[in-house]
Amino acid sequence: MNSIYSYTRDDFINYFININEKKFKADQLFDWLYKKRVVNFDLMNNLNKNVISKLKNDFIINNILILKKDIGKDVCKYLFKLHDDEKIEAVLMYHDYGISLCISTQVGCNMSCSFCESGRLKKRRNLEVCEMVLQILEIEKDIKNRISHIVLMGIGEPFDNYDNVIKFINIINDNKGIDIGARHITISTCGIIPKIIEFSNLKLQVNLAISLHAPNNELRNLIMPINRVYSLDNLMNAVKEYINKTNRRVTFEYIMLKGVNDNKECALELCKLLKNMNCYVNLIPYNETNNIQYKRSDMNILNEFYDILKKNNICVTIRKEFGGLVSAACGQLRSHG
Ligand code: SAH
């Protein structure tokens, strides 16, 4: 399958040059696809017959199917069927600052974080570039509105599908296309160090979030197997390198798991780890799932943890909760096997 939605404008510039056409046709094509949202080559009436027949020959205009919508307050979870019958989920959230969409990057996930529902189905495959782009296009069509923010926090590990994810960001960020500002895009990773370094060299304005969840190796090894490959100390060095190269502030996500990582010692250790770093911490109330034994920390424990960080001059927020009732919250998305 050679989807038209898998290519950047630069790819199309090269394509048109190769077939002896003017390169501005790439802009026209992007305009049809992403501004006018036309899904039929024959309607692209500023491209000549010859170009249209070449495009038809070389690409398809595909879609992904919305199978189901779970609607909650300020939130809607979409279940999609892909061309090979695999299924993924995406979550739309209405904020006061705009509309954000949490998209999936893989079918299943191999990271095996012990608290996460999404990883219970092992990775079946990476999503193609078009399948990430189409999550946005199909949902914008459904809600007849524009999405302002994209977070790569659905099913999958974005940095385990690095090349496709970077291409996807290039496409949606293009001001001749969907035009979502880099600062409105957030990639979240469990800490694949070589890709964090590669990503920092791109010097994009895209936000980086690190799923930290523990302040030391011992605990992180227990709940996030990836830590046995890329240990906390190396991860912190990579993040520091990212901050130095990009001058961007990093977000650390920290799920509060009752009796596991939510005590005062953990809070103090976290403060020590993050001291003087250009970062902030997002404390996440754990979303319980039927299949996993962890429980959410009590609110007073969460507040105590928050206060300790604050007192130690760490920027910290408690994540606003969305989607709990429709199982659309972080870590509750799943690939349907
Ligand atoms: N693989 C990437 C992208 C997934 S993002 C990553 O690990 O960052 C999903 C975020 O939700 C991660 O921070 C993940 O650790 C967190 N999460 C997973 N299960 C959760 C749960 N049950 N409740 C709250 N957050 C959860």
mmCIF file of C-alpha atoms and ligand atoms in Angstrom:
data_model
loop_
_atom_site.group_PDB
_atom_site.id
_atom_site.type_symbol
_atom_site.label_atom_id
_atom_site.label_comp_id
_atom_site.label_asym_id
_atom_site.label_seq_id
_atom_site.Cartn_x
_atom_site.Cartn_y
_atom_site.Cartn_z
ATOM 1 C CA MET A 1 0.000 0.000 0.000
ATOM 2 C CA ASN A 2 1.452 3.333 -0.962
ATOM 3 C CA SER A 3 -0.636 5.878 0.841
ATOM 4 C CA ILE A 4 -0.515 9.494 -0.238
ATOM 5 C CA TYR A 5 -0.612 10.422 3.472
ATOM 6 C CA SER A 6 2.767 8.829 4.174
ATOM 7 C CA TYR A 7 4.838 11.476 2.405
ATOM 8 C CA THR A 8 6.222 14.873 3.374
ATOM 9 C CA ARG A 9 6.010 17.868 1.079
ATOM 10 C CA ASP A 10 9.743 17.477 0.429
ATOM 11 C CA ASP A 11 9.097 13.897 -0.689
ATOM 12 C CA PHE A 12 6.553 15.213 -3.189
ATOM 13 C CA ILE A 13 8.919 17.935 -4.381
ATOM 14 C CA ASN A 14 11.411 15.189 -5.263
ATOM 15 C CA TYR A 15 8.658 13.106 -6.789
ATOM 16 C CA PHE A 16 7.520 15.893 -9.083
ATOM 17 C CA ILE A 17 11.078 16.790 -10.060
ATOM 18 C CA ASN A 18 11.663 13.137 -10.935
ATOM 19 C CA ILE A 19 8.679 13.058 -13.257
ATOM 20 C CA ASN A 20 9.724 16.362 -14.846
ATOM 21 C CA GLU A 21 7.016 18.427 -13.270
ATOM 22 C CA LYS A 22 7.305 21.754 -11.465
ATOM 23 C CA LYS A 23 7.997 21.391 -7.777
ATOM 24 C CA PHE A 24 5.232 23.814 -6.713
ATOM 25 C CA LYS A 25 2.821 20.995 -7.576
ATOM 26 C CA ALA A 26 3.809 19.562 -4.192
ATOM 27 C CA ASP A 27 2.260 22.632 -2.561
ATOM 28 C CA GLN A 28 -0.882 22.249 -4.648
ATOM 29 C CA LEU A 29 -1.168 18.587 -3.747
ATOM 30 C CA PHE A 30 -0.707 19.336 -0.047
ATOM 31 C CA ASP A 31 -3.373 22.011 -0.331
ATOM 32 C CA TRP A 32 -5.869 19.515 -1.768
ATOM 33 C CA LEU A 33 -5.049 16.843 0.781
ATOM 34 C CA TYR A 34 -4.708 18.846 3.959
ATOM 35 C CA LYS A 35 -6.412 22.216 3.491
ATOM 36 C CA LYS A 36 -9.316 21.268 1.229
ATOM 37 C CA ARG A 37 -9.361 17.637 2.429
ATOM 38 C CA VAL A 38 -10.257 16.300 -0.998
ATOM 39 C CA VAL A 39 -10.186 12.496 -1.174
ATOM 40 C CA ASN A 40 -10.436 12.044 -4.917
ATOM 41 C CA PHE A 41 -7.594 12.785 -7.341
ATOM 42 C CA ASP A 42 -10.055 13.757 -10.068
ATOM 43 C CA LEU A 43 -11.193 16.770 -8.078
ATOM 44 C CA MET A 44 -7.701 18.292 -7.962
ATOM 45 C CA ASN A 45 -8.472 20.596 -10.856
ATOM 46 C CA ASN A 46 -5.300 22.652 -10.911
ATOM 47 C CA LEU A 47 -3.259 19.516 -11.628
ATOM 48 C CA ASN A 48 -3.293 18.408 -15.253
ATOM 49 C CA LYS A 49 -4.603 15.052 -16.482
ATOM 50 C CA ASN A 50 -1.115 13.683 -16.904
ATOM 51 C CA VAL A 51 -0.120 14.459 -13.318
ATOM 52 C CA ILE A 52 -3.380 13.073 -11.978
ATOM 53 C CA SER A 53 -2.956 9.808 -13.798
ATOM 54 C CA LYS A 54 0.621 9.504 -12.516
ATOM 55 C CA LEU A 55 -0.535 10.154 -8.967
ATOM 56 C CA LYS A 56 -3.305 7.574 -9.327
ATOM 57 C CA ASN A 57 -0.769 5.115 -10.546
ATOM 58 C CA ASP A 58 1.708 5.703 -7.738
ATOM 59 C CA PHE A 59 -0.420 6.398 -4.666
ATOM 60 C CA ILE A 60 -3.725 5.605 -3.052
ATOM 61 C CA ILE A 61 -5.936 7.884 -1.003
ATOM 62 C CA ASN A 62 -6.793 5.528 1.823
ATOM 63 C CA ASN A 63 -8.636 5.906 5.104
ATOM 64 C CA ILE A 64 -8.986 4.218 8.457
ATOM 65 C CA LEU A 65 -12.373 3.264 9.765
ATOM 66 C CA ILE A 66 -14.001 4.582 12.921
ATOM 67 C CA LEU A 67 -15.492 1.436 14.476
ATOM 68 C CA LYS A 68 -16.680 2.891 17.730
ATOM 69 C CA LYS A 69 -16.860 6.080 19.769
ATOM 70 C CA ASP A 70 -17.083 6.243 23.565
ATOM 71 C CA ILE A 71 -18.252 9.688 24.534
ATOM 72 C CA GLY A 72 -17.603 11.118 27.996
ATOM 73 C CA LYS A 73 -17.517 14.574 29.465
ATOM 74 C CA ASP A 74 -14.999 16.636 27.457
ATOM 75 C CA VAL A 75 -13.555 13.443 26.008
ATOM 76 C CA CYS A 76 -14.186 10.948 23.254
ATOM 77 C CA LYS A 77 -12.367 7.678 22.668
ATOM 78 C CA TYR A 78 -12.180 6.423 19.085
ATOM 79 C CA LEU A 79 -11.601 2.834 18.074
ATOM 80 C CA PHE A 80 -10.161 2.493 14.562
ATOM 81 C CA LYS A 81 -9.884 -0.460 12.240
ATOM 82 C CA LEU A 82 -6.783 -0.494 10.027
ATOM 83 C CA HIS A 83 -6.458 -1.981 6.534
ATOM 84 C CA ASP A 84 -5.273 -5.347 7.906
ATOM 85 C CA ASP A 85 -8.044 -5.467 10.538
ATOM 86 C CA GLU A 86 -5.728 -4.470 13.390
ATOM 87 C CA LYS A 87 -7.321 -2.027 15.818
ATOM 88 C CA ILE A 88 -6.007 1.008 17.654
ATOM 89 C CA GLU A 89 -7.434 3.778 19.806
ATOM 90 C CA ALA A 90 -7.114 7.552 19.947
ATOM 91 C CA VAL A 91 -8.516 9.968 22.519
ATOM 92 C CA LEU A 92 -9.901 13.424 21.863
ATOM 93 C CA MET A 93 -9.949 15.924 24.721
ATOM 94 C CA TYR A 94 -11.637 19.316 24.965
ATOM 95 C CA HIS A 95 -9.574 21.787 27.014
ATOM 96 C CA ASP A 96 -10.117 25.458 27.667
ATOM 97 C CA TYR A 97 -7.054 26.148 25.485
ATOM 98 C CA GLY A 98 -8.141 24.011 22.541
ATOM 99 C CA ILE A 99 -8.751 20.459 21.421
ATOM 100 C CA SER A 100 -6.048 17.854 21.859
ATOM 101 C CA LEU A 101 -5.753 14.404 20.391
ATOM 102 C CA CYS A 102 -3.795 11.567 21.931
ATOM 103 C CA ILE A 103 -2.738 9.247 19.136
ATOM 104 C CA SER A 104 -1.326 5.721 18.952
ATOM 105 C CA THR A 105 1.992 4.960 17.279
ATOM 106 C CA GLN A 106 2.041 1.148 17.250
ATOM 107 C CA VAL A 107 -0.340 -1.808 17.349
ATOM 108 C CA GLY A 108 0.474 -3.119 20.828
ATOM 109 C CA CYS A 109 3.679 -2.245 22.664
ATOM 110 C CA ASN A 110 6.818 -4.136 23.646
ATOM 111 C CA MET A 111 7.888 -2.016 26.594
ATOM 112 C CA SER A 112 6.004 -4.139 29.163
ATOM 113 C CA CYS A 113 5.629 -1.449 31.821
ATOM 114 C CA SER A 114 3.966 -3.343 34.642
ATOM 115 C CA PHE A 115 1.247 -0.756 35.291
ATOM 116 C CA CYS A 116 0.145 -0.151 31.694
ATOM 117 C CA GLU A 117 -2.792 -1.738 29.927
ATOM 118 C CA SER A 118 -1.555 -0.838 26.451
ATOM 119 C CA GLY A 119 1.462 -3.092 26.752
ATOM 120 C CA ARG A 120 -0.482 -6.226 27.615
ATOM 121 C CA LEU A 121 -0.758 -6.934 23.900
ATOM 122 C CA LYS A 122 2.778 -7.221 22.567
ATOM 123 C CA LYS A 123 3.670 -5.143 19.557
ATOM 124 C CA ARG A 124 2.134 -6.562 16.405
ATOM 125 C CA ARG A 125 3.539 -3.885 14.136
ATOM 126 C CA ASN A 126 4.487 -0.249 13.819
ATOM 127 C CA LEU A 127 1.886 2.171 12.548
ATOM 128 C CA GLU A 128 2.613 3.498 9.096
ATOM 129 C CA VAL A 129 3.006 7.255 8.733
ATOM 130 C CA CYS A 130 -0.398 7.508 7.029
ATOM 131 C CA GLU A 131 -2.093 5.678 9.890
ATOM 132 C CA MET A 132 -0.934 8.345 12.319
ATOM 133 C CA VAL A 133 -1.908 11.194 9.974
ATOM 134 C CA LEU A 134 -5.301 9.584 9.344
ATOM 135 C CA GLN A 135 -6.143 9.466 13.053
ATOM 136 C CA ILE A 136 -6.155 13.275 12.861
ATOM 137 C CA LEU A 137 -7.933 13.567 9.497
ATOM 138 C CA GLU A 138 -10.734 11.127 10.347
ATOM 139 C CA ILE A 139 -11.424 12.686 13.729
ATOM 140 C CA GLU A 140 -11.375 16.255 12.416
ATOM 141 C CA LYS A 141 -13.880 15.145 9.787
ATOM 142 C CA ASP A 142 -16.007 13.523 12.474
ATOM 143 C CA ILE A 143 -16.088 16.558 14.785
ATOM 144 C CA LYS A 144 -16.099 19.128 11.972
ATOM 145 C CA ASN A 145 -13.489 21.076 13.883
ATOM 146 C CA ARG A 146 -9.735 21.535 14.045
ATOM 147 C CA ILE A 147 -7.487 19.815 16.548
ATOM 148 C CA SER A 148 -4.956 22.201 18.077
ATOM 149 C CA HIS A 149 -2.660 19.876 20.038
ATOM 150 C CA ILE A 150 -1.264 16.413 19.378
ATOM 151 C CA VAL A 151 0.211 14.133 22.029
ATOM 152 C CA LEU A 152 1.911 10.871 21.122
ATOM 153 C CA MET A 153 0.754 9.133 24.271
ATOM 154 C CA GLY A 154 -1.627 6.505 22.972
ATOM 155 C CA ILE A 155 -0.739 2.877 22.366
ATOM 156 C CA GLY A 156 2.912 2.215 21.562
ATOM 157 C CA GLU A 157 6.380 3.613 22.139
ATOM 158 C CA PRO A 158 6.954 6.454 19.650
ATOM 159 C CA PHE A 159 10.739 6.057 19.747
ATOM 160 C CA ASP A 160 10.362 2.376 18.857
ATOM 161 C CA ASN A 161 8.806 3.630 15.586
ATOM 162 C CA TYR A 162 11.179 6.576 15.261
ATOM 163 C CA ASP A 163 11.470 7.179 11.517
ATOM 164 C CA ASN A 164 7.729 7.031 10.915
ATOM 165 C CA VAL A 165 7.033 9.268 13.894
ATOM 166 C CA ILE A 166 9.495 11.929 12.718
ATOM 167 C CA LYS A 167 7.994 11.864 9.224
ATOM 168 C CA PHE A 168 4.519 12.129 10.725
ATOM 169 C CA ILE A 169 5.564 15.194 12.732
ATOM 170 C CA ASN A 170 7.066 16.772 9.639
ATOM 171 C CA ILE A 171 3.777 16.282 7.739
ATOM 172 C CA ILE A 172 1.402 17.588 10.400
ATOM 173 C CA ASN A 173 3.681 20.514 11.285
ATOM 174 C CA ASP A 174 3.939 21.732 7.665
ATOM 175 C CA ASN A 175 2.258 25.122 7.333
ATOM 176 C CA LYS A 176 1.077 24.196 3.848
ATOM 177 C CA GLY A 177 -0.653 21.168 5.346
ATOM 178 C CA ILE A 178 -2.394 20.446 8.665
ATOM 179 C CA ASP A 179 -0.170 23.096 10.254
ATOM 180 C CA ILE A 180 -0.049 22.032 13.887
ATOM 181 C CA GLY A 181 2.650 24.087 15.602
ATOM 182 C CA ALA A 182 5.674 22.160 16.856
ATOM 183 C CA ARG A 183 5.110 23.522 20.344
ATOM 184 C CA HIS A 184 1.638 22.008 20.230
ATOM 185 C CA ILE A 185 3.063 18.528 19.640
ATOM 186 C CA THR A 186 4.322 16.336 22.499
ATOM 187 C CA ILE A 187 6.245 13.082 22.193
ATOM 188 C CA SER A 188 6.302 10.834 25.229
ATOM 189 C CA THR A 189 8.907 8.117 25.657
ATOM 190 C CA CYS A 190 9.740 5.536 28.294
ATOM 191 C CA GLY A 191 13.409 6.352 27.694
ATOM 192 C CA ILE A 192 14.954 4.896 24.530
ATOM 193 C CA ILE A 193 18.265 6.714 24.920
ATOM 194 C CA PRO A 194 19.763 6.496 21.389
ATOM 195 C CA LYS A 195 16.561 7.962 19.973
ATOM 196 C CA ILE A 196 16.457 10.746 22.563
ATOM 197 C CA ILE A 197 19.947 11.735 21.363
ATOM 198 C CA GLU A 198 18.939 11.483 17.705
ATOM 199 C CA PHE A 199 15.848 13.532 18.431
ATOM 200 C CA SER A 200 17.838 16.231 20.220
ATOM 201 C CA ASN A 201 20.030 16.620 17.141
ATOM 202 C CA LEU A 202 16.968 17.547 15.066
ATOM 203 C CA LYS A 203 16.528 20.593 17.295
ATOM 204 C CA LEU A 204 12.782 20.649 16.786
ATOM 205 C CA GLN A 205 10.489 22.778 18.921
ATOM 206 C CA VAL A 206 8.393 19.694 19.677
ATOM 207 C CA ASN A 207 7.873 18.954 23.395
ATOM 208 C CA LEU A 208 9.525 15.933 24.931
ATOM 209 C CA ALA A 209 8.010 14.065 27.862
ATOM 210 C CA ILE A 210 9.795 11.280 29.698
ATOM 211 C CA SER A 211 7.819 8.585 31.500
ATOM 212 C CA LEU A 212 9.962 8.439 34.628
ATOM 213 C CA HIS A 213 7.718 6.949 37.321
ATOM 214 C CA ALA A 214 10.563 6.107 39.719
ATOM 215 C CA PRO A 215 13.492 8.048 41.216
ATOM 216 C CA ASN A 216 16.024 5.194 41.369
ATOM 217 C CA ASN A 217 17.160 2.194 39.361
ATOM 218 C CA GLU A 218 15.957 -0.407 41.809
ATOM 219 C CA LEU A 219 12.350 0.706 41.676
ATOM 220 C CA ARG A 220 12.395 1.643 37.998
ATOM 221 C CA ASN A 221 13.779 -1.794 37.075
ATOM 222 C CA LEU A 222 10.838 -3.322 38.866
ATOM 223 C CA ILE A 223 8.077 -1.412 37.105
ATOM 224 C CA MET A 224 9.694 -0.518 33.759
ATOM 225 C CA PRO A 225 11.796 -3.287 32.161
ATOM 226 C CA ILE A 226 13.272 -0.778 29.690
ATOM 227 C CA ASN A 227 15.304 0.557 32.618
ATOM 228 C CA ARG A 228 17.371 -2.630 32.625
ATOM 229 C CA VAL A 229 18.515 -1.694 29.128
ATOM 230 C CA TYR A 230 18.718 2.088 29.528
ATOM 231 C CA SER A 231 19.364 2.826 33.174
ATOM 232 C CA LEU A 232 18.225 5.916 35.010
ATOM 233 C CA ASP A 233 21.653 7.568 35.245
ATOM 234 C CA ASN A 234 22.217 7.205 31.494
ATOM 235 C CA LEU A 235 18.689 8.393 30.836
ATOM 236 C CA MET A 236 19.246 11.520 32.911
ATOM 237 C CA ASN A 237 22.452 12.256 31.029
ATOM 238 C CA ALA A 238 20.636 11.898 27.708
ATOM 239 C CA VAL A 239 17.886 14.235 28.876
ATOM 240 C CA LYS A 240 20.475 16.783 30.012
ATOM 241 C CA GLU A 241 22.083 16.569 26.594
ATOM 242 C CA TYR A 242 18.658 17.145 25.009
ATOM 243 C CA ILE A 243 18.065 20.205 27.188
ATOM 244 C CA ASN A 244 21.510 21.631 26.400
ATOM 245 C CA LYS A 245 21.130 21.146 22.678
ATOM 246 C CA THR A 246 17.564 22.343 22.304
ATOM 247 C CA ASN A 247 17.158 24.749 25.191
ATOM 248 C CA ARG A 248 13.746 23.208 25.721
ATOM 249 C CA ARG A 249 12.166 22.288 29.006
ATOM 250 C CA VAL A 250 11.457 18.605 29.509
ATOM 251 C CA THR A 251 8.423 17.108 31.202
ATOM 252 C CA PHE A 252 8.800 14.142 33.523
ATOM 253 C CA GLU A 253 5.689 12.072 33.961
ATOM 254 C CA TYR A 254 5.339 10.354 37.309
ATOM 255 C CA ILE A 255 2.402 8.034 37.929
ATOM 256 C CA MET A 256 1.452 7.811 41.583
ATOM 257 C CA LEU A 257 1.161 4.123 42.480
ATOM 258 C CA LYS A 258 -0.142 3.424 45.955
ATOM 259 C CA GLY A 259 2.543 2.011 48.249
ATOM 260 C CA VAL A 260 5.007 1.643 45.375
ATOM 261 C CA ASN A 261 6.551 4.994 44.445
ATOM 262 C CA ASP A 262 4.516 7.524 46.399
ATOM 263 C CA ASN A 263 6.330 7.816 49.754
ATOM 264 C CA LYS A 264 8.309 10.781 51.101
ATOM 265 C CA GLU A 265 11.649 9.113 50.437
ATOM 266 C CA CYS A 266 10.749 8.788 46.761
ATOM 267 C CA ALA A 267 9.729 12.442 46.648
ATOM 268 C CA LEU A 268 13.018 13.553 48.184
ATOM 269 C CA GLU A 269 15.020 11.280 45.913
ATOM 270 C CA LEU A 270 13.165 12.709 42.927
ATOM 271 C CA CYS A 271 14.027 16.252 44.032
ATOM 272 C CA LYS A 272 17.696 15.304 44.217
ATOM 273 C CA LEU A 273 17.580 13.689 40.794
ATOM 274 C CA LEU A 274 16.002 16.717 39.115
ATOM 275 C CA LYS A 275 17.761 19.472 41.026
ATOM 276 C CA ASN A 276 18.629 22.465 38.816
ATOM 277 C CA MET A 277 17.263 20.840 35.687
ATOM 278 C CA ASN A 278 15.141 22.770 33.205
ATOM 279 C CA CYS A 279 12.138 20.521 33.679
ATOM 280 C CA TYR A 280 8.803 20.067 35.267
ATOM 281 C CA VAL A 281 7.094 17.100 36.802
ATOM 282 C CA ASN A 282 3.598 15.999 35.948
ATOM 283 C CA LEU A 283 2.175 13.886 38.743
ATOM 284 C CA ILE A 284 -0.383 11.479 37.310
ATOM 285 C CA PRO A 285 -3.115 9.931 39.424
ATOM 286 C CA TYR A 286 -2.963 6.262 38.434
ATOM 287 C CA ASN A 287 -5.878 5.026 36.371
ATOM 288 C CA GLU A 288 -6.770 1.624 37.714
ATOM 289 C CA THR A 289 -7.544 -1.101 35.221
ATOM 290 C CA ASN A 290 -9.267 -4.443 35.712
ATOM 291 C CA ASN A 291 -6.269 -6.489 34.713
ATOM 292 C CA ILE A 292 -3.505 -4.921 36.781
ATOM 293 C CA GLN A 293 -3.164 -4.974 40.549
ATOM 294 C CA TYR A 294 -1.804 -1.457 41.208
ATOM 295 C CA LYS A 295 -3.946 1.058 43.046
ATOM 296 C CA ARG A 296 -4.070 4.819 42.821
ATOM 297 C CA SER A 297 -2.371 6.797 45.630
ATOM 298 C CA ASP A 298 -4.663 8.517 48.116
ATOM 299 C CA MET A 299 -5.239 12.187 47.402
ATOM 300 C CA ASN A 300 -3.540 13.332 50.632
ATOM 301 C CA ILE A 301 -0.427 11.282 49.764
ATOM 302 C CA LEU A 302 -0.422 12.793 46.290
ATOM 303 C CA ASN A 303 -0.699 16.278 47.775
ATOM 304 C CA GLU A 304 2.132 15.608 50.231
ATOM 305 C CA PHE A 305 4.343 14.416 47.393
ATOM 306 C CA TYR A 306 3.449 17.552 45.458
ATOM 307 C CA ASP A 307 4.303 19.783 48.418
ATOM 308 C CA ILE A 308 7.731 18.196 48.885
ATOM 309 C CA LEU A 309 8.586 18.849 45.231
ATOM 310 C CA LYS A 310 7.303 22.420 45.461
ATOM 311 C CA LYS A 311 9.332 23.103 48.612
ATOM 312 C CA ASN A 312 12.421 21.907 46.784
ATOM 313 C CA ASN A 313 11.798 24.289 43.904
ATOM 314 C CA ILE A 314 10.792 21.642 41.394
ATOM 315 C CA CYS A 315 8.069 22.834 39.006
ATOM 316 C CA VAL A 316 5.225 20.414 39.443
ATOM 317 C CA THR A 317 1.624 19.975 38.352
ATOM 318 C CA ILE A 318 -0.995 17.351 38.998
ATOM 319 C CA ARG A 319 -2.466 16.079 35.755
ATOM 320 C CA LYS A 320 -6.050 16.989 35.062
ATOM 321 C CA GLU A 321 -8.015 13.834 34.648
ATOM 322 C CA PHE A 322 -9.851 12.895 31.507
ATOM 323 C CA GLY A 323 -11.530 9.854 30.234
ATOM 324 C CA GLY A 324 -11.566 7.655 33.335
ATOM 325 C CA LEU A 325 -15.168 6.598 32.832
ATOM 326 C CA VAL A 326 -14.766 5.618 29.205
ATOM 327 C CA SER A 327 -11.458 3.820 29.875
ATOM 328 C CA ALA A 328 -9.811 6.394 27.696
ATOM 329 C CA ALA A 329 -7.293 7.565 30.249
ATOM 330 C CA CYS A 330 -3.518 7.165 30.062
ATOM 331 C CA GLY A 331 -2.547 3.544 30.106
ATOM 332 C CA GLN A 332 -6.076 2.293 29.610
ATOM 333 C CA LEU A 333 -5.959 2.216 25.838
ATOM 334 C CA ARG A 334 -5.472 -1.186 24.381
ATOM 335 C CA SER A 335 -4.871 -2.912 21.156
ATOM 336 C CA HIS A 336 -7.644 -5.340 20.548
ATOM 337 C CA GLY A 337 -6.055 -8.644 19.682
HETATM 338 N N1 SAH B 1 5.385 4.625 25.456
HETATM 339 C C1 SAH B 1 5.337 6.035 25.659
HETATM 340 C C2 SAH B 1 4.030 6.612 25.215
HETATM 341 C C3 SAH B 1 2.843 6.168 26.037
HETATM 342 S S1 SAH B 1 2.402 7.538 26.917
HETATM 343 C C4 SAH B 1 5.697 6.354 27.084
HETATM 344 O O1 SAH B 1 5.929 5.427 27.851
HETATM 345 O O2 SAH B 1 5.835 7.505 27.440
HETATM 346 C C5 SAH B 1 1.331 6.964 28.071
HETATM 347 C C6 SAH B 1 1.631 7.566 29.430
HETATM 348 O O3 SAH B 1 0.666 7.070 30.353
HETATM 349 C C7 SAH B 1 2.989 7.125 29.931
HETATM 350 O O4 SAH B 1 3.565 8.096 30.737
HETATM 351 C C8 SAH B 1 2.580 5.939 30.751
HETATM 352 O O5 SAH B 1 3.588 5.590 31.642
HETATM 353 C C9 SAH B 1 1.316 6.427 31.400
HETATM 354 N N2 SAH B 1 0.461 5.375 31.916
HETATM 355 C C10 SAH B 1 0.458 4.080 31.604
HETATM 356 N N3 SAH B 1 -0.480 3.411 32.281
HETATM 357 C C11 SAH B 1 -1.102 4.325 33.064
HETATM 358 C C12 SAH B 1 -2.179 4.258 33.973
HETATM 359 N N4 SAH B 1 -2.828 3.122 34.187
HETATM 360 N N5 SAH B 1 -2.551 5.393 34.573
HETATM 361 C C13 SAH B 1 -1.941 6.557 34.318
HETATM 362 N N6 SAH B 1 -0.948 6.693 33.453
HETATM 363 C C14 SAH B 1 -0.515 5.578 32.827
#
